[in-house]
Short mmCIF file of C-alpha atoms and ligand atoms in Angstrom, two decimals:
data_model
loop_
_atom_site.label_atom_id
_atom_site.label_comp_id
_atom_site.label_asym_id
_atom_site.label_seq_id
_atom_site.Cartn_x
_atom_site.Cartn_y
_atom_site.Cartn_z
CA MET A 1115 161.93 118.58 223.74
CA SER A 1116 160.59 118.62 227.28
CA THR A 1117 158.30 121.52 228.16
CA VAL A 1118 156.68 123.19 231.15
CA SER A 1119 153.08 124.39 230.98
CA LEU A 1120 152.76 128.04 232.01
CA SER A 1121 149.66 130.23 231.96
CA LEU A 1122 149.94 133.66 230.31
CA ASN A 1123 149.94 135.25 233.78
CA GLU A 1124 152.73 132.91 234.91
CA ILE A 1125 154.77 133.84 231.83
CA PHE A 1126 154.29 137.53 232.63
CA ASP A 1127 155.14 136.99 236.33
CA LEU A 1128 158.25 134.92 235.53
CA ALA A 1129 159.53 137.62 233.18
CA LYS A 1130 158.72 140.43 235.59
CA LYS A 1131 160.35 138.74 238.59
CA THR A 1132 163.49 138.11 236.53
CA LEU A 1133 163.67 141.67 235.23
CA LEU A 1134 163.07 143.21 238.66
CA ALA A 1135 165.83 141.01 240.11
CA ASN A 1136 168.24 142.22 237.44
CA GLY A 1137 167.94 145.99 237.54
CA CYS A 1138 164.60 146.97 235.98
CA ASP A 1139 162.24 149.29 237.78
CA GLU A 1140 158.53 148.47 238.00
CA GLU A 1141 157.55 150.38 234.83
CA ASN A 1142 160.29 148.95 232.60
CA ALA A 1143 159.69 145.43 233.97
CA ASN A 1144 155.92 145.67 233.39
CA ILE A 1145 156.24 146.91 229.81
CA LEU A 1146 158.90 144.41 228.78
CA SER A 1147 157.15 141.46 230.49
CA ASP A 1148 153.96 142.35 228.66
CA THR A 1149 155.82 142.29 225.32
CA LEU A 1150 157.39 138.91 226.13
CA MET A 1151 154.08 137.46 227.29
CA ARG A 1152 152.29 138.69 224.14
CA ALA A 1153 155.01 137.09 221.98
CA GLU A 1154 154.44 133.73 223.71
CA ARG A 1155 150.66 134.19 223.48
CA ASP A 1156 150.85 134.79 219.71
CA GLY A 1157 153.38 132.01 219.08
CA SER A 1158 156.28 134.39 218.25
CA HIS A 1159 158.49 131.90 220.08
CA SER A 1160 161.85 133.28 218.98
CA HIS A 1161 160.97 136.66 220.52
CA GLY A 1162 159.30 135.64 223.77
CA LEU A 1163 160.92 134.21 226.93
CA PHE A 1164 163.71 132.87 224.72
CA ARG A 1165 165.11 136.44 224.63
CA LEU A 1166 164.96 137.03 228.37
CA PRO A 1167 168.49 135.73 229.20
CA ALA A 1168 169.90 138.17 226.61
CA TYR A 1169 167.95 141.07 228.15
CA VAL A 1170 169.32 140.09 231.56
CA ALA A 1171 172.89 139.97 230.20
CA ALA A 1172 172.48 143.53 228.89
CA LEU A 1173 170.97 144.72 232.18
CA LYS A 1174 173.78 143.13 234.17
CA SER A 1175 176.50 144.68 232.04
CA LYS A 1176 174.65 148.04 232.34
CA LYS A 1177 174.49 148.37 228.56
CA VAL A 1178 170.73 148.59 229.00
CA ASN A 1179 169.30 150.90 231.63
CA GLY A 1180 166.39 149.12 233.28
CA LYS A 1181 165.24 152.38 234.84
CA ALA A 1182 165.47 154.47 231.67
CA ARG A 1183 162.97 157.16 230.74
CA PRO A 1184 163.06 157.79 226.97
CA GLU A 1185 162.57 161.41 225.83
CA VAL A 1186 160.19 162.54 223.09
CA LYS A 1187 161.19 165.53 220.92
CA LYS A 1188 158.87 167.06 218.33
CA ILE A 1189 161.04 168.00 215.35
CA SER A 1190 158.29 169.24 212.97
CA PRO A 1191 154.49 168.89 212.65
CA SER A 1192 155.00 165.38 211.28
CA ILE A 1193 158.32 164.18 212.73
CA ILE A 1194 159.08 163.12 216.24
CA LYS A 1195 162.25 161.74 217.63
CA VAL A 1196 162.57 159.57 220.71
CA LEU A 1197 165.91 159.41 222.47
CA GLY A 1198 165.89 155.95 223.93
CA ASN A 1199 168.38 156.74 226.71
CA ASN A 1200 169.42 153.07 226.66
CA ALA A 1201 165.95 151.73 227.32
CA LEU A 1202 164.71 148.48 225.85
CA ALA A 1203 162.56 149.06 222.76
CA PRO A 1204 159.14 148.30 224.33
CA MET A 1205 159.72 151.14 226.82
CA VAL A 1206 160.70 153.51 223.99
CA LEU A 1207 157.64 152.53 221.98
CA LYS A 1208 155.37 153.07 224.97
CA VAL A 1209 156.22 156.78 224.96
CA GLY A 1210 156.77 157.23 221.20
CA LEU A 1211 153.80 155.48 219.59
CA PRO A 1212 151.00 157.60 221.11
CA GLU A 1213 152.78 160.74 219.85
CA LEU A 1214 153.29 159.24 216.38
CA ILE A 1215 149.64 158.20 216.15
CA LYS A 1216 148.47 161.65 217.25
CA LEU A 1217 150.61 163.41 214.63
CA ALA A 1218 149.61 161.01 211.81
CA LYS A 1219 145.93 161.60 212.58
CA GLU A 1220 146.49 165.36 212.48
CA THR A 1221 148.74 165.65 209.43
CA GLY A 1222 148.03 162.44 207.47
CA VAL A 1223 151.56 161.10 207.72
CA ALA A 1224 154.13 161.03 210.51
CA VAL A 1225 157.56 159.58 211.18
CA LEU A 1226 158.98 158.35 214.46
CA ALA A 1227 162.78 158.32 214.49
CA ILE A 1228 164.17 156.33 217.41
CA THR A 1229 167.77 156.44 218.59
CA ASN A 1230 169.72 154.77 221.37
CA SER A 1231 167.17 152.03 221.95
CA HIS A 1232 167.81 148.30 222.38
CA HIS A 1233 165.63 146.24 220.05
CA MET A 1234 165.53 142.46 220.12
CA ALA A 1235 161.80 141.93 219.91
CA ALA A 1236 159.32 141.34 217.11
CA LEU A 1237 158.12 144.46 215.24
CA TRP A 1238 154.43 143.59 214.97
CA PRO A 1239 153.60 145.12 218.38
CA GLU A 1240 154.40 148.58 217.00
CA THR A 1241 152.82 148.30 213.54
CA GLU A 1242 149.75 146.54 214.90
CA ALA A 1243 149.27 149.26 217.53
CA ILE A 1244 149.34 151.87 214.73
CA ALA A 1245 146.87 149.92 212.58
CA GLU A 1246 144.51 149.47 215.52
CA GLU A 1247 144.20 153.27 215.45
CA GLY A 1248 143.05 153.20 211.80
CA LEU A 1249 146.48 154.03 210.36
CA VAL A 1250 148.83 152.19 208.02
CA GLY A 1251 152.01 151.28 209.90
CA PHE A 1252 155.51 150.47 208.76
CA ALA A 1253 158.55 149.80 210.95
CA CYS A 1254 162.09 148.59 210.48
CA THR A 1255 165.21 148.22 212.56
CA SER A 1256 168.74 147.03 211.92
CA TYR A 1257 170.84 144.83 214.18
CA MET A 1258 174.42 143.55 214.17
CA PRO A 1259 176.08 142.09 211.04
CA LEU A 1260 174.78 138.54 210.57
CA VAL A 1261 173.74 138.58 206.90
CA ALA A 1262 175.94 138.63 203.80
CA PRO A 1263 174.85 141.07 201.06
CA ALA A 1264 174.03 139.22 197.80
CA GLY A 1265 177.30 138.00 196.29
CA ALA A 1266 179.33 138.28 199.53
CA LYS A 1267 180.46 135.56 201.95
CA LYS A 1268 180.83 137.82 204.97
CA ALA A 1269 178.15 139.54 207.02
CA LEU A 1270 177.41 143.27 206.70
CA PHE A 1271 173.65 143.60 207.22
CA GLY A 1272 171.67 142.79 210.32
CA THR A 1273 168.70 140.45 210.05
CA ASN A 1274 166.91 143.79 209.57
CA PRO A 1275 163.19 143.05 210.06
CA ILE A 1276 160.41 145.02 208.40
CA SER A 1277 156.79 145.07 209.45
CA PHE A 1278 153.74 146.50 207.70
CA ALA A 1279 150.22 146.68 209.09
CA TRP A 1280 147.00 147.56 207.30
CA PRO A 1281 144.06 148.74 209.41
CA ARG A 1282 140.67 147.03 209.16
CA PRO A 1283 138.34 149.00 211.44
CA GLY A 1284 136.26 146.57 213.50
CA LYS A 1285 138.55 143.68 212.53
CA THR A 1286 142.10 142.59 213.34
CA PRO A 1287 144.63 144.40 211.12
CA VAL A 1288 146.54 142.53 208.41
CA VAL A 1289 150.17 142.49 209.56
CA TYR A 1290 153.35 141.08 208.21
CA ASP A 1291 156.54 141.08 210.21
CA MET A 1292 159.63 139.44 208.79
CA ALA A 1293 163.38 139.39 208.92
CA THR A 1294 165.01 140.29 205.60
CA SER A 1295 167.37 137.38 206.14
CA SER A 1296 166.22 134.01 204.83
CA MET A 1297 165.42 133.13 208.48
CA ALA A 1298 165.42 135.16 211.72
CA MET A 1299 168.57 134.44 213.77
CA GLY A 1300 166.31 133.62 216.73
CA ASP A 1301 164.77 130.80 214.70
CA VAL A 1302 168.20 129.54 213.61
CA MET A 1303 169.20 129.50 217.30
CA VAL A 1304 166.02 127.64 218.24
CA ALA A 1305 166.68 125.09 215.43
CA ALA A 1306 170.29 124.65 216.64
CA ARG A 1307 169.07 124.16 220.21
CA ASP A 1308 166.44 121.62 219.15
CA GLY A 1309 168.82 119.69 216.83
CA LYS A 1310 166.78 120.51 213.70
CA LYS A 1311 168.03 121.25 210.18
CA VAL A 1312 167.31 124.50 208.31
CA PRO A 1313 166.45 124.74 204.58
CA LEU A 1314 169.25 125.08 202.05
CA GLY A 1315 169.71 128.77 201.22
CA THR A 1316 169.35 129.83 204.86
CA GLY A 1317 173.06 130.47 205.27
CA ILE A 1318 176.63 129.51 204.52
CA ASN A 1319 179.27 128.05 206.81
CA LYS A 1320 182.68 129.49 207.70
CA ASP A 1321 184.10 128.14 204.43
CA GLY A 1322 181.41 129.96 202.42
CA LYS A 1323 179.59 126.69 201.58
CA ASP A 1324 175.80 126.20 201.69
CA THR A 1325 174.72 124.32 204.82
CA THR A 1326 171.56 122.97 206.42
CA ASP A 1327 173.17 122.76 209.89
CA PRO A 1328 172.02 125.75 211.99
CA LYS A 1329 175.05 125.29 214.28
CA GLU A 1330 177.25 126.30 211.33
CA ILE A 1331 175.27 129.50 210.79
CA VAL A 1332 174.59 130.82 214.33
CA LYS A 1333 176.50 133.77 215.75
CA GLY A 1334 180.06 132.84 216.63
CA SER A 1335 180.22 129.85 214.25
CA GLY A 1336 182.00 131.81 211.52
CA GLY A 1337 179.06 131.16 209.18
CA VAL A 1338 176.53 133.76 208.07
CA LEU A 1339 172.89 134.05 207.11
CA LEU A 1340 171.82 134.92 203.57
CA PRO A 1341 169.18 137.53 202.63
CA PHE A 1342 165.78 136.21 201.50
CA ALA A 1343 165.31 136.00 197.71
CA GLY A 1344 168.93 136.75 196.80
CA TYR A 1345 169.69 140.24 195.52
CA LYS A 1346 166.06 141.35 196.00
CA GLY A 1347 166.10 140.70 199.75
CA SER A 1348 169.60 142.14 199.87
CA ALA A 1349 168.26 145.45 198.49
CA ILE A 1350 165.49 145.54 201.13
CA ALA A 1351 168.03 144.80 203.89
CA MET A 1352 170.13 147.69 202.55
CA MET A 1353 167.07 149.95 202.69
CA VAL A 1354 166.57 149.04 206.36
CA GLU A 1355 170.21 149.90 207.14
CA LEU A 1356 169.62 153.35 205.61
CA LEU A 1357 166.21 154.06 207.19
CA ALA A 1358 167.02 152.80 210.71
CA GLY A 1359 170.62 154.06 210.52
CA ALA A 1360 171.58 157.16 208.53
CA LEU A 1361 168.03 158.55 208.31
CA VAL A 1362 167.19 158.48 212.02
CA GLY A 1363 170.76 159.43 213.01
CA GLU A 1364 171.91 156.04 214.23
CA THR A 1365 174.54 153.44 213.39
CA PHE A 1366 174.65 150.91 210.55
CA SER A 1367 174.79 147.29 211.75
CA TYR A 1368 178.58 147.07 211.36
CA GLU A 1369 179.03 150.27 213.41
CA THR A 1370 176.59 148.96 216.01
CA ALA A 1371 178.77 145.86 216.39
CA GLU A 1372 181.93 147.98 216.76
CA LYS A 1373 180.52 149.89 219.74
CA ASP A 1374 178.69 146.93 221.35
CA ASN A 1375 180.14 145.45 224.55
CA LYS A 1376 179.43 141.90 223.25
CA ASP A 1377 177.48 140.82 226.32
CA GLY A 1378 175.04 138.96 224.06
CA GLY A 1379 172.21 141.37 224.78
CA PRO A 1380 170.45 143.68 222.33
CA PRO A 1381 172.80 146.40 221.04
CA SER A 1382 171.97 150.09 221.05
CA GLY A 1383 170.56 151.28 217.73
CA GLY A 1384 167.77 152.97 215.82
CA GLU A 1385 164.31 152.25 214.50
CA PHE A 1386 162.28 153.94 211.79
CA ILE A 1387 158.48 153.97 212.06
CA LEU A 1388 155.98 155.48 209.64
CA ALA A 1389 152.25 156.01 210.15
CA ILE A 1390 149.89 157.05 207.33
CA SER A 1391 146.23 158.00 207.58
CA PRO A 1392 144.14 156.50 204.75
CA GLU A 1393 141.24 158.63 205.98
CA LYS A 1394 143.22 161.80 205.17
CA ILE A 1395 144.48 160.54 201.80
CA THR A 1396 141.38 158.99 200.30
CA SER A 1397 137.65 158.67 200.85
CA SER A 1398 136.30 156.25 203.45
CA ASN A 1399 135.76 153.74 200.61
CA TRP A 1400 139.27 152.44 201.38
CA ILE A 1401 137.87 150.13 204.07
CA LYS A 1402 135.40 148.36 201.77
CA HIS A 1403 137.83 148.40 198.87
CA SER A 1404 140.70 146.78 200.78
CA ASP A 1405 138.33 144.27 202.41
CA GLU A 1406 137.25 143.17 198.92
CA PHE A 1407 140.91 142.72 198.03
CA PHE A 1408 141.62 140.62 201.14
CA ASN A 1409 138.52 138.52 200.50
CA LYS A 1410 139.66 137.92 196.92
CA MET A 1411 143.09 136.86 198.18
CA LYS A 1412 141.62 134.53 200.77
CA SER A 1413 139.27 132.93 198.26
CA MET A 1414 142.30 131.54 196.43
CA ASP A 1415 143.30 127.98 197.30
CA GLY A 1416 146.23 127.79 199.72
CA VAL A 1417 146.28 131.49 200.59
CA ARG A 1418 146.16 132.89 204.10
CA LEU A 1419 146.77 136.46 205.20
CA PRO A 1420 149.98 137.29 207.07
CA GLY A 1421 149.34 137.69 210.79
CA GLU A 1422 146.45 135.19 210.77
CA ARG A 1423 148.47 132.46 212.48
CA ARG A 1424 149.36 134.78 215.35
CA HIS A 1425 145.89 136.19 215.66
CA LYS A 1426 144.44 132.68 215.81
CA ASN A 1427 146.94 131.69 218.52
CA ARG A 1428 145.90 134.81 220.44
CA LEU A 1429 142.34 133.55 220.82
CA ASN A 1430 143.63 130.67 222.95
CA LEU A 1431 143.95 132.05 226.48
CA GLY A 1432 145.15 128.72 227.90
CA PRO A 1433 148.65 127.82 229.08
CA ARG A 1434 151.64 127.64 226.74
CA ASN A 1435 154.28 124.89 226.59
CA ILE A 1436 157.67 126.48 227.22
CA ASN A 1437 161.02 124.69 226.83
CA SER A 1438 161.93 123.30 230.31
CA ASP A 1439 165.64 124.13 230.05
CA LEU A 1440 164.75 127.71 229.21
CA VAL A 1441 162.41 128.01 232.20
CA LYS A 1442 165.09 126.53 234.48
CA LYS A 1443 167.68 128.95 233.11
CA ILE A 1444 165.34 131.92 233.63
CA ARG A 1445 164.43 130.84 237.18
CA ASN A 1446 168.17 130.70 238.01
CA LEU A 1447 168.55 134.28 236.76
CA SER A 1448 166.36 135.67 239.52
CA GLU A 1449 167.95 133.70 242.36
P1 NDP B 339 158.27 134.40 209.49
O1 NDP B 339 159.02 133.97 208.27
O2 NDP B 339 157.88 133.38 210.46
O3 NDP B 339 156.96 135.18 209.06
C1 NDP B 339 157.05 136.35 208.29
C2 NDP B 339 155.67 136.89 208.01
O4 NDP B 339 155.05 136.07 207.02
C3 NDP B 339 154.74 136.89 209.21
O5 NDP B 339 153.98 138.04 209.21
C4 NDP B 339 153.87 135.63 208.98
O6 NDP B 339 152.59 135.74 209.56
C5 NDP B 339 153.79 135.61 207.49
N1 NDP B 339 153.59 134.27 206.95
C6 NDP B 339 154.26 133.14 207.28
N2 NDP B 339 153.81 132.12 206.56
C7 NDP B 339 152.83 132.60 205.76
C8 NDP B 339 151.98 132.02 204.79
N3 NDP B 339 152.03 130.73 204.48
N4 NDP B 339 151.10 132.83 204.17
C9 NDP B 339 151.02 134.15 204.46
N5 NDP B 339 151.80 134.75 205.37
C10 NDP B 339 152.70 133.98 206.02
O7 NDP B 339 159.09 135.57 210.24
P2 NDP B 339 160.66 135.75 210.39
O8 NDP B 339 161.20 134.44 210.84
O9 NDP B 339 161.23 136.37 209.19
O10 NDP B 339 160.75 136.81 211.58
C11 NDP B 339 160.34 136.43 212.88
C12 NDP B 339 160.37 137.58 213.83
O11 NDP B 339 161.70 137.97 214.10
C13 NDP B 339 159.68 138.85 213.36
O12 NDP B 339 158.73 139.17 214.35
C14 NDP B 339 160.77 139.90 213.33
O13 NDP B 339 160.37 141.21 213.70
C15 NDP B 339 161.73 139.36 214.36
N6 NDP B 339 163.08 139.88 214.21
C16 NDP B 339 163.52 140.85 215.06
C17 NDP B 339 164.80 141.37 214.94
C18 NDP B 339 165.27 142.47 215.83
O14 NDP B 339 166.43 142.82 215.77
N7 NDP B 339 164.43 143.07 216.64
C19 NDP B 339 165.73 140.87 213.93
C20 NDP B 339 165.15 139.89 213.05
C21 NDP B 339 163.88 139.40 213.20
P3 NDP B 339 152.20 134.88 210.88
O15 NDP B 339 152.96 135.54 212.01
O16 NDP B 339 150.74 134.99 211.00
O17 NDP B 339 152.69 133.48 210.64
#
């Protein structure tokens, strides 16, 4: 794979120029470019610049409003709703997260229910931002049907990621962020692009047979992804459909697909975010106690904490190697 070396500033500038040329205003372009740059910085490759052409497709078709201003509504002392007004998720989170954090600090627990937002990014930016404020964070969102429920051969669930972050005051939070499919569709697409195989159990082809060829699993191939860990992952994916759909007042993945204009960009949907204050629930011993637990985990051979790979990548402020075809494609989008 041939690559181009781009500094973090160049990644940000490339994204911003492209977004401004395709209908974003300054604020939306800044916030989204920052999210894309941070994904590249942390090595979340399937959710960095790789997603920019899809964002542009959605901006061009006007499915996404690049000048949107999401609205925050306080529903109760511990529930807030953000109407996305067709903004991309990072813009919605920018206005919603500070309110969620404020409420959780006041009441001990708070929910952020997001509707009409377009999510195609990683979820760690939201849970990590919550944990950096000393709160436990949880987030999930559904997508379009790409994953077969356990036992089925046709898709019903989205890849439905969940993320959880545990605060460690004075240290980087412990964060996991994962699709509930055996593999994120972005990674299957990257594997298909790079001519690599995927592990058996990732998905089935259009005939319902197990396959290691990502081209037989990607969107439009007729194949589908499988949930992680069989019926157990299937149950978690179902939970995400309910939390980010019926609970927040948004669509299930199959309904999202029915109303989507199929431009390839992120569809409009919901997100469920929870913030909990350990300080309000327990004594301040929780910091020492959980640190002991993490230390015990890390002392075991072969164990690392989730999020550590990203956080290590983050310390490197040097340039990143980005796929040359992708950079060429993005540069063409702003001409
Ligand atoms: P991975 O399988 O790469 O990683 C899942 C989690 O496990 C990460 O937190 C990772 O931490 C951790 N992890 C990986 N290996 C180990 C290990 N050996 N020991 C301990 N922890 C480990 O993620 P996915 O491919 O499932 O998902 C990728 C991204 O796709 C996520 O950010 C997700 O939010 C996003 N996504 C977004 C969707 C959307 O619609 N918005 C849909 C589906 C997915 P680390 O990062 O440090 O490696």
